[in-house]
Tab-separated table of C-alpha atoms and ligand atoms in Angstrom:
chain	number	residue	atom	x	y	z
I	1	MET	CA	-0.960	-2.895	30.055
I	2	LYS	CA	-3.628	-1.336	27.440
I	3	LYS	CA	-1.946	-1.909	23.693
I	4	VAL	CA	-2.149	1.171	21.968
I	5	TYR	CA	-1.444	0.376	17.957
I	6	LEU	CA	-0.949	3.060	15.818
I	7	ASP	CA	1.446	1.104	13.125
I	8	ASN	CA	-1.598	0.774	11.106
I	9	ALA	CA	0.512	0.780	7.711
I	10	SER	CA	1.804	-2.261	8.644
I	11	THR	CA	-1.550	-4.015	9.105
I	12	THR	CA	-4.170	-3.599	10.144
I	13	ALA	CA	-6.854	-5.172	13.110
I	14	ILE	CA	-9.744	-7.012	11.557
I	15	ARG	CA	-13.170	-5.867	11.930
I	16	PRO	CA	-15.189	-8.534	13.274
I	17	GLU	CA	-17.833	-8.575	10.518
I	18	VAL	CA	-14.905	-9.955	8.540
I	19	ILE	CA	-14.185	-12.374	11.127
I	20	GLN	CA	-17.276	-13.835	11.182
I	21	GLU	CA	-17.962	-14.099	7.155
I	22	MET	CA	-14.533	-15.762	7.082
I	23	THR	CA	-15.506	-18.319	9.804
I	24	LYS	CA	-19.242	-19.173	7.810
I	25	VAL	CA	-17.098	-19.706	4.502
I	26	LEU	CA	-14.448	-21.937	7.002
I	27	ILE	CA	-17.384	-23.570	8.110
I	28	GLU	CA	-20.278	-23.988	5.458
I	29	ASP	CA	-18.256	-23.107	1.567
I	30	TYR	CA	-15.186	-25.254	2.127
I	31	GLY	CA	-15.706	-26.773	-1.781
I	32	ASN	CA	-13.341	-26.018	-3.940
I	33	PRO	CA	-14.479	-23.346	-6.655
I	34	SER	CA	-13.150	-25.574	-9.203
I	35	SER	CA	-15.649	-28.637	-8.199
I	36	THR	CA	-18.667	-29.117	-10.339
I	37	HIS	CA	-20.412	-30.516	-7.641
I	38	SER	CA	-22.880	-28.265	-5.663
I	39	LEU	CA	-20.472	-27.684	-3.022
I	40	GLY	CA	-17.782	-26.669	-5.207
I	41	ARG	CA	-20.485	-24.593	-7.872
I	42	THR	CA	-21.423	-22.506	-4.195
I	43	ALA	CA	-17.668	-21.731	-3.452
I	44	LYS	CA	-17.669	-20.916	-7.191
I	45	ASN	CA	-20.725	-18.500	-6.280
I	46	ILE	CA	-18.622	-16.852	-3.690
I	47	LEU	CA	-15.665	-16.571	-5.567
I	48	GLU	CA	-17.267	-14.567	-8.358
I	49	LEU	CA	-19.428	-12.316	-5.917
I	50	SER	CA	-16.293	-11.576	-4.342
I	51	ARG	CA	-15.126	-10.612	-7.749
I	52	LYS	CA	-17.899	-8.506	-8.587
I	53	SER	CA	-18.270	-6.486	-5.068
I	54	ILE	CA	-14.325	-5.385	-4.709
I	55	ALA	CA	-14.685	-4.627	-8.933
I	56	LYS	CA	-17.937	-2.377	-8.330
I	57	ASN	CA	-15.810	-0.656	-5.034
I	58	LEU	CA	-13.200	0.477	-8.079
I	59	ASN	CA	-15.481	1.079	-10.752
I	60	ALA	CA	-13.749	-2.001	-13.293
I	61	THR	CA	-15.258	-5.063	-14.416
I	62	ALA	CA	-14.789	-8.358	-12.739
I	63	GLN	CA	-12.856	-9.502	-15.353
I	64	GLU	CA	-10.329	-7.118	-14.915
I	65	ILE	CA	-10.081	-8.359	-11.100
I	66	ILE	CA	-7.327	-11.211	-10.484
I	67	PHE	CA	-6.973	-12.572	-6.548
I	68	THR	CA	-2.868	-13.395	-5.593
I	69	SER	CA	-1.742	-14.381	-1.761
I	70	CYS	CA	-0.277	-10.602	-1.295
I	71	GLY	CA	0.612	-7.481	-2.895
I	72	THR	CA	3.910	-8.431	-3.108
I	73	GLU	CA	2.684	-11.290	-5.420
I	74	ALA	CA	0.640	-9.062	-7.612
I	75	ASN	CA	3.673	-6.326	-8.068
I	76	ASN	CA	6.378	-9.053	-8.740
I	77	TRP	CA	3.951	-10.513	-11.204
I	78	ILE	CA	2.968	-6.964	-13.348
I	79	LEU	CA	7.009	-5.975	-13.356
I	80	ARG	CA	7.797	-9.573	-14.497
I	81	SER	CA	5.208	-9.863	-17.243
I	82	ALA	CA	5.548	-6.412	-18.354
I	83	VAL	CA	9.674	-6.883	-19.290
I	84	LYS	CA	9.449	-11.123	-20.340
I	85	ASP	CA	5.591	-10.906	-22.278
I	86	LEU	CA	4.868	-7.177	-22.911
I	87	LYS	CA	8.309	-6.537	-24.197
I	88	VAL	CA	9.329	-3.880	-22.253
I	89	LYS	CA	12.652	-2.701	-21.881
I	90	ARG	CA	12.939	0.299	-19.220
I	91	ILE	CA	10.891	0.319	-15.837
I	92	ILE	CA	10.666	3.879	-14.594
I	93	THR	CA	10.557	4.116	-10.960
I	94	SER	CA	11.879	6.364	-7.789
I	95	LYS	CA	13.934	5.044	-4.715
I	96	ILE	CA	10.871	5.779	-2.345
I	97	GLU	CA	8.815	2.407	-4.110
I	98	HIS	CA	8.144	-0.585	-1.742
I	99	HIS	CA	11.041	-3.130	-1.894
I	100	ALA	CA	7.898	-5.227	-3.641
I	101	VAL	CA	8.422	-3.013	-6.524
I	102	LEU	CA	12.084	-1.799	-5.963
I	103	TYR	CA	14.108	-5.623	-5.636
I	104	THR	CA	11.789	-6.188	-8.301
I	105	ALA	CA	12.805	-3.912	-10.489
I	106	LEU	CA	16.345	-4.814	-9.670
I	107	ALA	CA	15.788	-8.604	-10.600
I	108	LEU	CA	14.465	-7.859	-13.790
I	109	GLU	CA	17.368	-5.507	-14.821
I	110	LYS	CA	20.216	-7.992	-14.199
I	111	GLU	CA	18.319	-10.864	-15.496
I	112	TYR	CA	16.821	-8.929	-18.826
I	113	GLY	CA	18.877	-6.526	-19.106
I	114	ILE	CA	16.301	-3.881	-19.248
I	115	GLN	CA	16.986	-0.092	-17.934
I	116	VAL	CA	15.774	0.814	-14.803
I	117	ASP	CA	15.573	4.507	-14.545
I	118	TYR	CA	14.373	6.534	-10.702
I	119	VAL	CA	12.353	9.849	-11.113
I	120	ALA	CA	14.105	12.601	-9.004
I	121	ILE	CA	12.259	13.315	-5.480
I	122	LYS	CA	11.977	16.484	-3.721
I	123	SER	CA	12.794	17.150	-0.759
I	124	ASN	CA	8.942	16.952	0.710
I	125	GLY	CA	9.013	13.183	-0.942
I	126	GLN	CA	6.991	14.699	-4.196
I	127	ILE	CA	7.334	12.918	-7.534
I	128	ASP	CA	9.299	15.398	-9.445
I	129	ILE	CA	6.930	15.225	-12.732
I	130	THR	CA	9.500	17.585	-14.968
I	131	ASP	CA	11.782	15.030	-14.393
I	132	LEU	CA	9.406	11.584	-15.098
I	133	VAL	CA	8.565	13.781	-18.475
I	134	GLU	CA	11.913	14.239	-19.438
I	135	LEU	CA	12.703	11.014	-19.126
I	136	LEU	CA	9.898	9.144	-20.667
I	137	SER	CA	11.024	11.386	-24.232
I	138	GLN	CA	13.475	8.755	-24.239
I	139	GLU	CA	11.778	6.187	-27.333
I	140	LYS	CA	11.744	2.702	-25.730
I	141	LYS	CA	8.892	0.510	-24.805
I	142	THR	CA	8.368	1.388	-21.152
I	143	LEU	CA	6.415	0.780	-17.637
I	144	VAL	CA	6.297	3.215	-15.390
I	145	SER	CA	5.481	2.230	-11.766
I	146	LEU	CA	4.811	4.504	-9.073
I	147	MET	CA	2.901	4.073	-5.820
I	148	HIS	CA	-0.382	5.760	-4.998
I	149	VAL	CA	0.472	6.754	-1.356
I	150	ASN	CA	3.782	6.046	0.374
I	151	ASN	CA	3.785	3.422	2.607
I	152	GLU	CA	6.324	5.778	5.177
I	153	ILE	CA	5.945	8.849	4.729
I	154	GLY	CA	2.672	8.856	3.038
I	155	THR	CA	3.089	11.056	0.220
I	156	VAL	CA	0.166	11.199	-2.309
I	157	LEU	CA	0.520	10.724	-6.249
I	158	ASP	CA	-1.497	12.870	-8.377
I	159	LEU	CA	-2.389	9.022	-10.311
I	160	GLU	CA	-4.668	11.345	-12.949
I	161	ARG	CA	-1.901	13.246	-13.831
I	162	ILE	CA	0.395	10.914	-14.170
I	163	SER	CA	-1.852	8.175	-15.821
I	164	ARG	CA	-2.291	11.180	-18.587
I	165	ILE	CA	1.539	11.843	-18.830
I	166	CYS	CA	2.265	8.432	-19.351
I	167	GLN	CA	-0.835	7.727	-22.093
I	168	GLU	CA	0.164	10.559	-24.111
I	169	HIS	CA	3.889	8.987	-24.381
I	170	SER	CA	2.229	5.824	-24.987
I	171	ALA	CA	4.039	4.041	-21.770
I	172	LEU	CA	1.808	1.633	-19.891
I	173	PHE	CA	1.617	2.806	-15.838
I	174	HIS	CA	1.316	0.278	-12.628
I	175	SER	CA	0.781	1.852	-10.002
I	176	ASP	CA	1.499	0.166	-6.032
I	177	THR	CA	-1.961	1.384	-4.467
I	178	VAL	CA	-1.864	-1.295	-1.320
I	179	GLN	CA	-1.936	1.805	1.076
I	180	SER	CA	-5.052	3.706	-0.445
I	181	VAL	CA	-7.231	1.011	-1.230
I	182	GLY	CA	-10.033	0.892	0.962
I	183	LYS	CA	-9.308	4.676	1.981
I	184	THR	CA	-9.464	6.837	-0.620
I	185	THR	CA	-12.362	6.923	-3.903
I	186	ILE	CA	-10.545	4.914	-6.626
I	187	ASP	CA	-11.800	5.102	-10.087
I	188	LEU	CA	-10.535	2.652	-12.696
I	189	GLN	CA	-12.960	4.031	-15.474
I	190	LYS	CA	-12.026	7.952	-14.998
I	191	LEU	CA	-8.106	6.902	-14.435
I	192	SER	CA	-5.992	5.608	-17.425
I	193	VAL	CA	-3.776	2.971	-15.246
I	194	ASP	CA	-3.301	-0.049	-16.703
I	195	PHE	CA	-2.177	-2.161	-13.274
I	196	ILE	CA	-3.211	-1.591	-9.484
I	197	VAL	CA	-2.453	-3.991	-6.725
I	198	ALA	CA	-4.251	-4.319	-3.207
I	199	SER	CA	-3.560	-6.304	0.273
I	200	ALA	CA	-6.374	-7.399	2.240
I	201	HIS	CA	-4.575	-6.846	5.650
I	202	LYS	CA	-3.955	-3.043	4.589
I	203	PHE	CA	-7.516	-2.272	4.843
I	204	HIS	CA	-8.930	-4.358	7.867
I	205	GLY	CA	-9.162	-7.681	5.977
I	206	PRO	CA	-6.895	-10.975	6.516
I	207	LYS	CA	-3.400	-11.749	5.536
I	208	GLY	CA	-2.096	-13.649	2.476
I	209	ALA	CA	-4.930	-11.991	0.044
I	210	GLY	CA	-4.823	-9.689	-2.354
I	211	PHE	CA	-5.731	-8.791	-5.934
I	212	ALA	CA	-4.634	-7.286	-8.640
I	213	PHE	CA	-6.459	-4.835	-11.607
I	214	ILE	CA	-4.949	-6.352	-14.714
I	215	ARG	CA	-7.186	-3.951	-17.543
I	216	LYS	CA	-8.969	-6.135	-20.210
I	217	ASN	CA	-6.914	-7.243	-22.884
I	218	SER	CA	-3.492	-5.992	-21.568
I	219	GLY	CA	-1.644	-9.193	-22.607
I	220	LEU	CA	-0.257	-9.833	-19.248
I	221	GLN	CA	0.715	-13.740	-18.732
I	222	PRO	CA	0.840	-15.858	-15.515
I	223	LEU	CA	3.872	-16.230	-12.997
I	224	PHE	CA	2.552	-19.567	-11.782
I	225	PHE	CA	1.697	-22.137	-14.190
I	226	GLY	CA	-0.843	-24.827	-12.945
I	227	GLY	CA	-4.733	-25.067	-12.779
I	228	GLU	CA	-7.055	-22.807	-14.835
I	229	GLN	CA	-7.888	-20.753	-11.829
I	230	GLU	CA	-8.279	-17.140	-12.324
I	231	LYS	CA	-9.137	-18.042	-16.061
I	232	GLY	CA	-5.550	-19.365	-16.177
I	233	LEU	CA	-4.098	-16.008	-15.076
I	234	ARG	CA	-3.000	-17.416	-11.393
I	235	ALA	CA	-2.420	-21.116	-11.076
I	236	GLY	CA	-3.059	-22.520	-7.833
I	237	THR	CA	-6.606	-23.437	-5.973
I	238	GLU	CA	-8.216	-20.223	-4.368
I	239	ALA	CA	-7.861	-19.037	-0.886
I	240	LEU	CA	-11.731	-19.008	-0.820
I	241	HIS	CA	-12.456	-17.937	2.988
I	242	GLN	CA	-9.708	-14.921	2.906
I	243	ILE	CA	-11.034	-13.849	-0.812
I	244	ALA	CA	-14.074	-13.385	1.476
I	245	GLY	CA	-12.971	-12.010	4.187
I	246	MET	CA	-11.028	-8.984	1.493
I	247	ALA	CA	-14.269	-8.446	-0.661
I	248	LYS	CA	-16.338	-7.516	3.134
I	249	ALA	CA	-13.720	-5.308	4.426
I	250	LEU	CA	-13.299	-3.613	1.111
I	251	GLU	CA	-17.133	-2.796	1.193
I	252	LEU	CA	-17.135	-2.319	4.925
I	253	SER	CA	-13.772	0.358	4.220
I	254	TYR	CA	-16.608	1.713	1.380
I	255	SER	CA	-19.235	2.238	2.960
I	256	ASN	CA	-17.976	3.771	5.941
I	257	LEU	CA	-15.261	5.953	4.135
I	258	GLU	CA	-16.458	9.427	5.007
I	259	THR	CA	-17.169	9.032	8.950
I	260	GLU	CA	-13.739	6.927	9.004
I	261	ARG	CA	-11.733	9.615	7.183
I	262	ASN	CA	-12.844	12.037	9.370
I	263	HIS	CA	-12.323	10.409	12.335
I	264	ILE	CA	-8.563	9.674	11.402
I	265	PHE	CA	-8.259	12.716	9.759
I	266	GLU	CA	-8.933	14.635	12.981
I	267	LEU	CA	-6.311	12.112	15.192
I	268	ARG	CA	-3.922	12.828	12.933
I	269	ASN	CA	-4.715	16.765	13.695
I	270	TYR	CA	-4.732	16.571	16.931
I	271	LEU	CA	-0.852	14.625	16.618
I	272	ILE	CA	0.434	17.678	14.637
I	273	THR	CA	-1.162	19.932	18.062
I	274	GLN	CA	0.303	18.053	20.684
I	275	LEU	CA	3.950	17.609	19.091
I	276	GLU	CA	3.763	21.334	18.198
I	277	LEU	CA	2.917	21.766	21.586
I	278	GLU	CA	5.179	19.661	23.505
I	279	PHE	CA	7.850	19.169	21.005
I	280	PRO	CA	7.923	22.393	19.086
I	281	ALA	CA	11.287	21.720	17.238
I	282	PHE	CA	9.608	18.379	15.701
I	283	GLU	CA	9.525	18.082	11.706
I	284	ILE	CA	7.261	16.359	9.375
I	285	ASN	CA	9.054	13.796	7.197
I	286	GLY	CA	7.121	14.429	3.830
I	287	SER	CA	4.554	17.225	4.453
I	288	VAL	CA	1.529	18.459	6.433
I	289	ASP	CA	-0.867	17.665	4.071
I	290	GLY	CA	0.124	14.135	3.084
I	291	PHE	CA	-2.576	10.900	3.019
I	292	TYR	CA	-4.117	11.344	6.306
I	293	THR	CA	-3.732	7.991	7.482
I	294	VAL	CA	0.441	8.249	7.801
I	295	LEU	CA	2.518	10.882	9.615
I	296	ASN	CA	6.284	11.002	9.981
I	297	VAL	CA	8.105	12.281	12.196
I	298	LEU	CA	11.605	13.837	13.012
I	299	LEU	CA	11.772	13.954	16.907
I	300	PRO	CA	14.226	16.496	18.061
I	301	PHE	CA	15.931	14.228	20.611
I	302	SER	CA	19.614	13.500	20.242
I	303	ALA	CA	20.409	10.757	18.066
I	304	ASP	CA	21.963	8.261	20.670
I	305	LYS	CA	17.998	8.201	21.064
I	306	THR	CA	17.380	6.561	18.235
I	307	ALA	CA	18.403	2.784	19.005
I	308	MET	CA	16.208	2.997	22.305
I	309	ILE	CA	13.029	5.270	21.476
I	310	LEU	CA	11.388	1.878	19.603
I	311	PHE	CA	11.740	-0.143	22.415
I	312	HIS	CA	10.931	2.182	25.076
I	313	LEU	CA	7.459	2.586	23.552
I	314	ASP	CA	7.125	-0.859	23.357
I	315	MET	CA	7.412	-1.162	27.149
I	316	LYS	CA	5.081	1.223	27.502
I	317	GLY	CA	2.760	-1.013	24.893
I	318	ILE	CA	2.395	1.450	22.167
I	319	GLU	CA	3.193	0.049	18.709
I	320	VAL	CA	4.565	2.183	16.001
I	321	SER	CA	7.298	2.277	13.321
I	322	ARG	CA	10.894	3.445	12.730
I	323	GLY	CA	10.848	3.964	8.766
I	324	SER	CA	8.670	0.963	7.394
I	325	ALA	CA	8.168	-2.641	9.139
I	326	CYS	CA	10.253	-4.545	7.222
I	327	GLN	CA	13.398	-2.557	8.434
I	328	SER	CA	12.232	-2.345	12.400
I	329	GLY	CA	15.100	-3.766	14.569
I	330	SER	CA	17.707	-3.534	12.148
I	331	ILE	CA	19.975	-0.646	11.487
I	332	LYS	CA	19.684	0.400	8.402
I	333	PRO	CA	17.700	3.205	7.723
I	334	SER	CA	14.938	3.674	5.700
I	335	HIS	CA	15.536	4.124	2.111
I	336	VAL	CA	12.534	6.330	2.050
I	337	LEU	CA	14.104	8.872	4.790
I	338	ALA	CA	17.730	8.209	2.891
I	339	GLU	CA	15.902	9.666	-0.199
I	340	MET	CA	14.753	12.888	1.566
I	341	LEU	CA	16.992	13.841	4.749
I	342	SER	CA	20.642	15.024	5.972
I	343	ILE	CA	22.879	12.416	6.866
I	344	GLU	CA	22.949	14.140	10.599
I	345	ASP	CA	18.658	14.052	10.410
I	346	LEU	CA	19.163	10.401	8.977
I	347	LYS	CA	20.665	9.633	12.798
I	348	LYS	CA	18.077	11.226	15.346
I	349	PRO	CA	14.537	9.299	15.478
I	350	SER	CA	12.121	9.454	13.237
I	351	LEU	CA	8.859	7.486	13.633
I	352	ARG	CA	6.312	6.483	11.412
I	353	ILE	CA	2.469	6.920	13.309
I	354	SER	CA	-0.264	5.452	11.054
I	355	PHE	CA	-3.587	5.124	11.865
I	356	SER	CA	-6.782	3.351	11.461
I	357	HIS	CA	-10.597	4.565	12.610
I	358	PHE	CA	-10.026	2.241	16.159
I	359	ASN	CA	-7.823	4.608	17.567
I	360	THR	CA	-9.009	7.097	19.693
I	361	LYS	CA	-7.252	10.508	21.315
I	362	GLU	CA	-6.727	8.523	24.426
I	363	ASP	CA	-4.138	6.839	21.976
I	364	ILE	CA	-2.749	9.833	20.805
I	365	ASP	CA	-2.425	11.579	24.699
I	366	VAL	CA	-0.499	7.951	25.882
I	367	LEU	CA	1.677	8.384	22.980
I	368	ILE	CA	2.470	11.687	23.721
I	369	ALA	CA	3.226	11.396	27.352
I	370	ALA	CA	5.551	8.062	27.266
I	371	LEU	CA	7.418	10.610	24.655
I	372	LYS	CA	7.473	13.196	27.133
I	373	THR	CA	9.383	10.267	29.157
I	374	ILE	CA	11.986	9.751	26.907
K	1	PLP	N1	3.157	-2.049	-0.984
K	1	PLP	C1	3.343	-1.259	-0.522
K	1	PLP	C2	3.200	0.169	-0.614
K	1	PLP	C3	2.933	-1.787	1.221
K	1	PLP	O1	3.277	-1.222	2.056
K	1	PLP	C4	3.377	-3.539	1.431
K	1	PLP	C5	3.306	-3.528	3.021
K	1	PLP	O2	3.751	-2.743	3.687
K	1	PLP	C6	3.046	-4.250	0.621
K	1	PLP	C7	3.427	-3.689	-1.294
K	1	PLP	C8	3.386	-5.678	0.523
K	1	PLP	O3	2.218	-5.913	0.911
K	1	PLP	P1	1.877	-7.373	1.428
K	1	PLP	O4	2.231	-7.317	2.845
K	1	PLP	O5	0.866	-8.103	0.910
K	1	PLP	O6	2.877	-8.403	0.667
């Protein structure tokens, strides 16, 4: 049975060139980057070239890129050190962030007694900027943490505008850019964002590798203590093959951005057209002009179809998600959709369909045909 993988916001298939790069490093370059002998120096060289390449793709300096094990770790580190070391007394975030941010903010509220405020969300899933400005008028050392592209509904935050607002109010700004790095241009010289994070497995790199952009002189302190890796900011022997794979994946994502984006954009439009044709009463959760890699739809099926729809599609070899991956299989509704939909609509089946350049029109046809049999 041919598999139709339409769950690319959960994770992506590794590019063959990335596997090649990682295999080479695993076989030939197994030295520890902290060793002073020749194998170690080669490893160190690969590490720093990877850092340089990632920094170049985002227009940052190499010293501002710190490797981590994943996006979750990078988010946890930044929020925790902002409170512990930068003396942030309040975090402004939103109820539709990824749990890596939401649960960290809640833990910090408990541990440090900081204030956590949530910006209002409009019915289309956009942040209410007027509310953000109002919240920022309180005098308190603040970190704003708002994601760039929402992983469930694909709403896009205007990074430039929000970073300007934060700067005007002397607030630090962290953005979870896990869904957007490698999929849209991010120019860190132009933006005044203080911290962003990324995860390699979201842009056709390996799982277990990510990075944080930490703007120069931020004063952030480490989460882990041990060796002097990453200038003392992230102790632990670097996963060199993962990091080299991540750098290769990002380089390929940006060098192919234009063509791959156009291809995915067309697929998303084709899916919308097919849904309009076959299920005219369907609705888009979020908005039609959301990010090109994600489409979250509320299907005009009765609520009793909700529990079996993913299972039914899975039996036909079609992989999509309900809400976010962490919640598939659980009966809890998505915390993001819960902020936007009525109780009645929440009970009905919503699907998150997320694309990559590996998808084809045929994949969409297979999905539509399967939905017609439900
Ligand atoms: N932030 C967002 C927006 C995500 O979509 C994800 C992954 O689902 C994460 C953070 C967590 O990233 P990782 O899997 O690298 O821990």
